[in-house]
Amino acid sequence: MKTPNQDIKPITTRINEKGNIEIGGCDLIELANIYSTPLYVFDEATIRSMTKAYKDAFKKYPKMMMMYAAKAFMTKAICKIMEQEGFGLDLCSGGEIYTAKTSGFDMSKTLFNGNNKSYEDICMAIDSGVGTFSVDNFFELALLDSIAASKNTTVQILLRITPGIECHTHEYIQTGHLDSKFGFDLTQIDSAIELLIDEYKNLKLVGLHAHTGSQIFEKQVYYDEVEVIFKEIRRIKDKYNIILTEVNLGGGLGIKYTEDDKPISVYEIADTIIDSIKINSEKYKIEEPYVFIEPGRSIIGTAGVTLYTAGSSKQVPNGRKYQAVDGGMSDNARPSLYQAKYTVEIANNPLSEEKEQVTIAGKHCESGDILAKDILLPVINEGDIICFYTTGAYGYSMSSNYNRVLKSAAVLVNNGNSDIILNRQTYEQLCESDVIPESIL
Ligand SMILES: *Cc1c(COP(=O)(O)O)cnc(C)c1O
């Protein structure tokens, strides 16, 4: 069965009577008029269709828990939706913990990740009731144990390991290969366990955690990951008589940004993981563990689009045509960070046959601020609303105030209704943290 991550557009996308693109029953031109641009638009139906697909696909394995990787896109409204969908949250900073906690999220269903958690982050996580810590390295084991001891508490932990699996994705978003900044190397696990047995009495090890990368298109990665982890669980049981009952496989399922991308469905991933669980728990003679997965991009990526207004344009003599928009690398860093490609349409003129090659440029003071290079689009006029698809994940979450540009607003659309989930930043908020010290006056 097909799932929304295999399509470029949100599931409710259509062209309405006016000839404009509509998502969630809302005309994108009207949204641009009401909320102004740049604007992130999120289709609630697509988000919930993905969360439901994950739940349905893993129904056959009841000892399963889905955790949404909040870093892909997080606001309090998204936390609410995840709570309603029965998802936990995978968090990786004090800011994400604060957002989850203040949204009213059940913190026992959260996992705290990260390769350099600070003293303050850890204190905040413990005080907020974060359910489990994924411990990344020896430094963190010592720090977490000492903080837990000082608070007279015991913390439940997973060890983040580097399973040594290469997935074929961009180098910057691979994480599970051996030369990675994340996690314990397989050869370091025993030292970690011995420290836990001998010294770190305030940490309770319950399982292993791995995450092999992002924007993954291959099933085999997940199959192999399960095997590597189950083999370790067996080895740890034999050597230390410690029975690990939890396995976290991370996230990473890919989405379709352009026609070149051929992501697999949630059902294919689920079947692969479940097969591997069944086969490898037999093979290594371990009891089937509780399994967690942490999808981020695949839950939210396809649901989100970004709207821009077309401004100036430049025809380089005998060269490219550049069309500038009112946003850029501040609201979407991915094209300049890792040459990410997108599918683009003109929201008020999606069907015109008269096309030309154009490069969509941002408004920032960087030549690298190009959102889409050499794409074929209907001829753009000033004031047209340009729609970038699949910007839901790692768009807003990687956004910046570069050039002191305000962060964009986000709306949630459903059944013809639109609601703000993120207000556009104001100039007052932009300067809120600025201080002019007496000493320079
Ligand atoms: C980023 C991350 C995820 C989510 O990855 P996606 O590719 O967005 O699904 C899950 N787990 C960990 C540990 C991560 O760092």
Short mmCIF file of N, CA, C and O in Angstrom, two decimals, residues 50 55 126 161 296 348:
data_model
loop_
_atom_site.label_atom_id
_atom_site.label_comp_id
_atom_site.label_asym_id
_atom_site.label_seq_id
_atom_site.Cartn_x
_atom_site.Cartn_y
_atom_site.Cartn_z
N MET A 50 0.15 9.88 7.79
CA MET A 50 1.45 9.22 8.02
C MET A 50 1.50 8.56 9.40
O MET A 50 1.97 7.43 9.52
N LYS A 55 1.23 3.38 12.52
CA LYS A 55 0.57 2.54 13.53
C LYS A 55 0.00 1.28 12.89
O LYS A 55 0.13 0.18 13.42
N ILE A 126 15.97 15.66 33.53
CA ILE A 126 15.59 14.87 34.70
C ILE A 126 14.43 15.55 35.43
O ILE A 126 13.42 14.91 35.76
N ILE A 161 24.59 3.29 19.92
CA ILE A 161 25.74 2.62 19.30
C ILE A 161 25.84 2.97 17.82
O ILE A 161 24.86 3.40 17.19
N GLY A 296 11.06 11.18 11.61
CA GLY A 296 10.89 12.64 11.67
C GLY A 296 10.44 13.12 10.30
O GLY A 296 9.26 13.42 10.06
N ASN A 348 -0.68 30.30 -8.32
CA ASN A 348 -1.79 30.95 -9.04
C ASN A 348 -1.77 30.63 -10.53
O ASN A 348 -2.57 31.16 -11.29
#
